[in-house]
């Protein structure tokens, strides 16, 4: 908390970072609480991008809590909202999270499609630091599934 004191004037930023720290510490319930507060703040401010990002973060917390169906719904809504808000970097990250959740829930072909969609977005918006990692992830998954990788 001391390290976050510098951004206490921006409560949603503080809560979001603290929520991710809670996730890293294995405290999914505390992370969920922080992300719910972020969502409420972003919705009250009419911040569509922030709302979508908060939903994707809530999805991560739900995934850690074992609520896979809810996690996938929230991450998907977040990804779609970020795309609609023209926030490709965060939308790509959300699509990668969605692919990971789909893999964990036993849907590897859907995960592969999400990785390809994220890759296409990275190329379209020239988010170069995401292209190679996405290609590697999709290629590995395609090989495992016996598919020919389209990227």
mmCIF file with all atom_site columns, N, CA and C in Angstrom, residues 64-101:
data_model
loop_
_atom_site.group_PDB
_atom_site.id
_atom_site.type_symbol
_atom_site.label_atom_id
_atom_site.label_alt_id
_atom_site.label_comp_id
_atom_site.label_asym_id
_atom_site.label_entity_id
_atom_site.label_seq_id
_atom_site.pdbx_PDB_ins_code
_atom_site.Cartn_x
_atom_site.Cartn_y
_atom_site.Cartn_z
_atom_site.occupancy
_atom_site.B_iso_or_equiv
_atom_site.pdbx_formal_charge
_atom_site.auth_seq_id
_atom_site.auth_comp_id
_atom_site.auth_asym_id
_atom_site.auth_atom_id
_atom_site.pdbx_PDB_model_num
ATOM 1   N N  . UNK A 1 64  ? -9.593  -16.972 -11.019 1.00 0.00 ? 64  UNK A N  1
ATOM 2   C CA . UNK A 1 64  ? -8.828  -17.432 -9.857  1.00 0.00 ? 64  UNK A CA 1
ATOM 3   C C  . UNK A 1 64  ? -9.727  -18.025 -8.780  1.00 0.00 ? 64  UNK A C  1
ATOM 4   N N  . UNK A 1 65  ? -10.967 -17.541 -8.717  1.00 0.00 ? 65  UNK A N  1
ATOM 5   C CA . UNK A 1 65  ? -11.921 -18.064 -7.735  1.00 0.00 ? 65  UNK A CA 1
ATOM 6   C C  . UNK A 1 65  ? -12.577 -19.355 -8.214  1.00 0.00 ? 65  UNK A C  1
ATOM 7   N N  . UNK A 1 66  ? -12.291 -19.752 -9.464  1.00 0.00 ? 66  UNK A N  1
ATOM 8   C CA . UNK A 1 66  ? -12.846 -20.995 -9.994  1.00 0.00 ? 66  UNK A CA 1
ATOM 9   C C  . UNK A 1 66  ? -14.182 -20.839 -10.690 1.00 0.00 ? 66  UNK A C  1
ATOM 10  N N  . UNK A 1 67  ? -14.623 -19.629 -10.905 1.00 0.00 ? 67  UNK A N  1
ATOM 11  C CA . UNK A 1 67  ? -15.900 -19.358 -11.575 1.00 0.00 ? 67  UNK A CA 1
ATOM 12  C C  . UNK A 1 67  ? -15.656 -19.148 -13.070 1.00 0.00 ? 67  UNK A C  1
ATOM 13  N N  . UNK A 1 68  ? -15.357 -20.231 -13.751 1.00 0.00 ? 68  UNK A N  1
ATOM 14  C CA . UNK A 1 68  ? -14.910 -20.157 -15.140 1.00 0.00 ? 68  UNK A CA 1
ATOM 15  C C  . UNK A 1 68  ? -15.938 -19.528 -16.064 1.00 0.00 ? 68  UNK A C  1
ATOM 16  N N  . UNK A 1 69  ? -17.161 -19.948 -15.970 1.00 0.00 ? 69  UNK A N  1
ATOM 17  C CA . UNK A 1 69  ? -18.190 -19.415 -16.883 1.00 0.00 ? 69  UNK A CA 1
ATOM 18  C C  . UNK A 1 69  ? -18.336 -17.901 -16.731 1.00 0.00 ? 69  UNK A C  1
ATOM 19  N N  . UNK A 1 70  ? -18.408 -17.434 -15.498 1.00 0.00 ? 70  UNK A N  1
ATOM 20  C CA . UNK A 1 70  ? -18.515 -15.996 -15.239 1.00 0.00 ? 70  UNK A CA 1
ATOM 21  C C  . UNK A 1 70  ? -17.244 -15.276 -15.689 1.00 0.00 ? 70  UNK A C  1
ATOM 22  N N  . UNK A 1 71  ? -16.109 -15.896 -15.451 1.00 0.00 ? 71  UNK A N  1
ATOM 23  C CA . UNK A 1 71  ? -14.833 -15.299 -15.862 1.00 0.00 ? 71  UNK A CA 1
ATOM 24  C C  . UNK A 1 71  ? -14.794 -15.101 -17.365 1.00 0.00 ? 71  UNK A C  1
ATOM 25  N N  . UNK A 1 72  ? -15.157 -16.120 -18.108 1.00 0.00 ? 72  UNK A N  1
ATOM 26  C CA . UNK A 1 72  ? -15.129 -16.015 -19.574 1.00 0.00 ? 72  UNK A CA 1
ATOM 27  C C  . UNK A 1 72  ? -16.106 -14.961 -20.076 1.00 0.00 ? 72  UNK A C  1
ATOM 28  N N  . UNK A 1 73  ? -17.279 -14.890 -19.457 1.00 0.00 ? 73  UNK A N  1
ATOM 29  C CA . UNK A 1 73  ? -18.266 -13.878 -19.857 1.00 0.00 ? 73  UNK A CA 1
ATOM 30  C C  . UNK A 1 73  ? -17.713 -12.467 -19.643 1.00 0.00 ? 73  UNK A C  1
ATOM 31  N N  . UNK A 1 74  ? -17.137 -12.248 -18.463 1.00 0.00 ? 74  UNK A N  1
ATOM 32  C CA . UNK A 1 74  ? -16.603 -10.915 -18.150 1.00 0.00 ? 74  UNK A CA 1
ATOM 33  C C  . UNK A 1 74  ? -15.418 -10.550 -19.039 1.00 0.00 ? 74  UNK A C  1
ATOM 34  N N  . UNK A 1 75  ? -14.521 -11.484 -19.251 1.00 0.00 ? 75  UNK A N  1
ATOM 35  C CA . UNK A 1 75  ? -13.359 -11.188 -20.092 1.00 0.00 ? 75  UNK A CA 1
ATOM 36  C C  . UNK A 1 75  ? -13.806 -10.920 -21.530 1.00 0.00 ? 75  UNK A C  1
ATOM 37  N N  . UNK A 1 76  ? -14.767 -11.706 -22.021 1.00 0.00 ? 76  UNK A N  1
ATOM 38  C CA . UNK A 1 76  ? -15.277 -11.491 -23.382 1.00 0.00 ? 76  UNK A CA 1
ATOM 39  C C  . UNK A 1 76  ? -15.929 -10.113 -23.503 1.00 0.00 ? 76  UNK A C  1
ATOM 40  N N  . UNK A 1 77  ? -16.760 -9.749  -22.509 1.00 0.00 ? 77  UNK A N  1
ATOM 41  C CA . UNK A 1 77  ? -17.385 -8.416  -22.523 1.00 0.00 ? 77  UNK A CA 1
ATOM 42  C C  . UNK A 1 77  ? -16.327 -7.326  -22.476 1.00 0.00 ? 77  UNK A C  1
ATOM 43  N N  . UNK A 1 78  ? -15.305 -7.536  -21.668 1.00 0.00 ? 78  UNK A N  1
ATOM 44  C CA . UNK A 1 78  ? -14.225 -6.557  -21.592 1.00 0.00 ? 78  UNK A CA 1
ATOM 45  C C  . UNK A 1 78  ? -13.499 -6.408  -22.914 1.00 0.00 ? 78  UNK A C  1
ATOM 46  N N  . UNK A 1 79  ? -13.177 -7.523  -23.540 1.00 0.00 ? 79  UNK A N  1
ATOM 47  C CA . UNK A 1 79  ? -12.469 -7.486  -24.829 1.00 0.00 ? 79  UNK A CA 1
ATOM 48  C C  . UNK A 1 79  ? -13.304 -6.767  -25.890 1.00 0.00 ? 79  UNK A C  1
ATOM 49  N N  . UNK A 1 80  ? -14.579 -7.108  -25.951 1.00 0.00 ? 80  UNK A N  1
ATOM 50  C CA . UNK A 1 80  ? -15.461 -6.469  -26.932 1.00 0.00 ? 80  UNK A CA 1
ATOM 51  C C  . UNK A 1 80  ? -15.604 -4.974  -26.662 1.00 0.00 ? 80  UNK A C  1
ATOM 52  N N  . UNK A 1 81  ? -15.722 -4.606  -25.392 1.00 0.00 ? 81  UNK A N  1
ATOM 53  C CA . UNK A 1 81  ? -15.823 -3.196  -25.034 1.00 0.00 ? 81  UNK A CA 1
ATOM 54  C C  . UNK A 1 81  ? -14.561 -2.420  -25.367 1.00 0.00 ? 81  UNK A C  1
ATOM 55  N N  . UNK A 1 82  ? -13.407 -3.052  -25.147 1.00 0.00 ? 82  UNK A N  1
ATOM 56  C CA . UNK A 1 82  ? -12.141 -2.392  -25.463 1.00 0.00 ? 82  UNK A CA 1
ATOM 57  C C  . UNK A 1 82  ? -11.964 -2.223  -26.967 1.00 0.00 ? 82  UNK A C  1
ATOM 58  N N  . UNK A 1 83  ? -12.405 -3.210  -27.728 1.00 0.00 ? 83  UNK A N  1
ATOM 59  C CA . UNK A 1 83  ? -12.354 -3.072  -29.183 1.00 0.00 ? 83  UNK A CA 1
ATOM 60  C C  . UNK A 1 83  ? -13.271 -1.938  -29.645 1.00 0.00 ? 83  UNK A C  1
ATOM 61  N N  . UNK A 1 84  ? -14.485 -1.888  -29.106 1.00 0.00 ? 84  UNK A N  1
ATOM 62  C CA . UNK A 1 84  ? -15.438 -0.843  -29.475 1.00 0.00 ? 84  UNK A CA 1
ATOM 63  C C  . UNK A 1 84  ? -14.918 0.543   -29.090 1.00 0.00 ? 84  UNK A C  1
ATOM 64  N N  . UNK A 1 85  ? -14.164 0.612   -28.004 1.00 0.00 ? 85  UNK A N  1
ATOM 65  C CA . UNK A 1 85  ? -13.607 1.887   -27.542 1.00 0.00 ? 85  UNK A CA 1
ATOM 66  C C  . UNK A 1 85  ? -12.298 2.243   -28.250 1.00 0.00 ? 85  UNK A C  1
ATOM 67  N N  . UNK A 1 86  ? -11.923 1.428   -29.242 1.00 0.00 ? 86  UNK A N  1
ATOM 68  C CA . UNK A 1 86  ? -10.691 1.659   -29.996 1.00 0.00 ? 86  UNK A CA 1
ATOM 69  C C  . UNK A 1 86  ? -9.464  1.683   -29.087 1.00 0.00 ? 86  UNK A C  1
ATOM 70  N N  . UNK A 1 87  ? -9.382  0.699   -28.214 1.00 0.00 ? 87  UNK A N  1
ATOM 71  C CA . UNK A 1 87  ? -8.238  0.546   -27.315 1.00 0.00 ? 87  UNK A CA 1
ATOM 72  C C  . UNK A 1 87  ? -7.564  -0.795  -27.626 1.00 0.00 ? 87  UNK A C  1
ATOM 73  N N  . UNK A 1 88  ? -6.864  -0.867  -28.762 1.00 0.00 ? 88  UNK A N  1
ATOM 74  C CA . UNK A 1 88  ? -6.369  -2.169  -29.234 1.00 0.00 ? 88  UNK A CA 1
ATOM 75  C C  . UNK A 1 88  ? -5.367  -2.841  -28.312 1.00 0.00 ? 88  UNK A C  1
ATOM 76  N N  . UNK A 1 89  ? -4.488  -2.099  -27.674 1.00 0.00 ? 89  UNK A N  1
ATOM 77  C CA . UNK A 1 89  ? -3.481  -2.730  -26.824 1.00 0.00 ? 89  UNK A CA 1
ATOM 78  C C  . UNK A 1 89  ? -4.143  -3.499  -25.685 1.00 0.00 ? 89  UNK A C  1
ATOM 79  N N  . UNK A 1 90  ? -5.117  -2.879  -25.036 1.00 0.00 ? 90  UNK A N  1
ATOM 80  C CA . UNK A 1 90  ? -5.810  -3.547  -23.939 1.00 0.00 ? 90  UNK A CA 1
ATOM 81  C C  . UNK A 1 90  ? -6.745  -4.633  -24.464 1.00 0.00 ? 90  UNK A C  1
ATOM 82  N N  . UNK A 1 91  ? -7.339  -4.426  -25.643 1.00 0.00 ? 91  UNK A N  1
ATOM 83  C CA . UNK A 1 91  ? -8.208  -5.450  -26.236 1.00 0.00 ? 91  UNK A CA 1
ATOM 84  C C  . UNK A 1 91  ? -7.405  -6.707  -26.569 1.00 0.00 ? 91  UNK A C  1
ATOM 85  N N  . UNK A 1 92  ? -6.198  -6.532  -27.053 1.00 0.00 ? 92  UNK A N  1
ATOM 86  C CA . UNK A 1 92  ? -5.328  -7.680  -27.366 1.00 0.00 ? 92  UNK A CA 1
ATOM 87  C C  . UNK A 1 92  ? -5.016  -8.446  -26.084 1.00 0.00 ? 92  UNK A C  1
ATOM 88  N N  . UNK A 1 93  ? -4.683  -7.719  -25.043 1.00 0.00 ? 93  UNK A N  1
ATOM 89  C CA . UNK A 1 93  ? -4.390  -8.358  -23.757 1.00 0.00 ? 93  UNK A CA 1
ATOM 90  C C  . UNK A 1 93  ? -5.611  -9.131  -23.246 1.00 0.00 ? 93  UNK A C  1
ATOM 91  N N  . UNK A 1 94  ? -6.793  -8.538  -23.401 1.00 0.00 ? 94  UNK A N  1
ATOM 92  C CA . UNK A 1 94  ? -8.011  -9.210  -22.958 1.00 0.00 ? 94  UNK A CA 1
ATOM 93  C C  . UNK A 1 94  ? -8.267  -10.467 -23.791 1.00 0.00 ? 94  UNK A C  1
ATOM 94  N N  . UNK A 1 95  ? -8.010  -10.405 -25.092 1.00 0.00 ? 95  UNK A N  1
ATOM 95  C CA . UNK A 1 95  ? -8.203  -11.593 -25.949 1.00 0.00 ? 95  UNK A CA 1
ATOM 96  C C  . UNK A 1 95  ? -7.225  -12.704 -25.541 1.00 0.00 ? 95  UNK A C  1
ATOM 97  N N  . UNK A 1 96  ? -6.014  -12.339 -25.166 1.00 0.00 ? 96  UNK A N  1
ATOM 98  C CA . UNK A 1 96  ? -5.053  -13.347 -24.687 1.00 0.00 ? 96  UNK A CA 1
ATOM 99  C C  . UNK A 1 96  ? -5.556  -13.984 -23.387 1.00 0.00 ? 96  UNK A C  1
ATOM 100 N N  . UNK A 1 97  ? -6.100  -13.174 -22.490 1.00 0.00 ? 97  UNK A N  1
ATOM 101 C CA . UNK A 1 97  ? -6.658  -13.698 -21.242 1.00 0.00 ? 97  UNK A CA 1
ATOM 102 C C  . UNK A 1 97  ? -7.830  -14.633 -21.550 1.00 0.00 ? 97  UNK A C  1
ATOM 103 N N  . UNK A 1 98  ? -8.655  -14.241 -22.514 1.00 0.00 ? 98  UNK A N  1
ATOM 104 C CA . UNK A 1 98  ? -9.787  -15.071 -22.895 1.00 0.00 ? 98  UNK A CA 1
ATOM 105 C C  . UNK A 1 98  ? -9.310  -16.407 -23.439 1.00 0.00 ? 98  UNK A C  1
ATOM 106 N N  . UNK A 1 99  ? -8.273  -16.376 -24.254 1.00 0.00 ? 99  UNK A N  1
ATOM 107 C CA . UNK A 1 99  ? -7.718  -17.626 -24.786 1.00 0.00 ? 99  UNK A CA 1
ATOM 108 C C  . UNK A 1 99  ? -7.212  -18.518 -23.651 1.00 0.00 ? 99  UNK A C  1
ATOM 109 N N  . UNK A 1 100 ? -6.548  -17.930 -22.680 1.00 0.00 ? 100 UNK A N  1
ATOM 110 C CA . UNK A 1 100 ? -6.061  -18.718 -21.543 1.00 0.00 ? 100 UNK A CA 1
ATOM 111 C C  . UNK A 1 100 ? -7.218  -19.337 -20.765 1.00 0.00 ? 100 UNK A C  1
ATOM 112 N N  . UNK A 1 101 ? -8.277  -18.564 -20.570 1.00 0.00 ? 101 UNK A N  1
ATOM 113 C CA . UNK A 1 101 ? -9.438  -19.086 -19.870 1.00 0.00 ? 101 UNK A CA 1
ATOM 114 C C  . UNK A 1 101 ? -10.125 -20.201 -20.644 1.00 0.00 ? 101 UNK A C  1
#
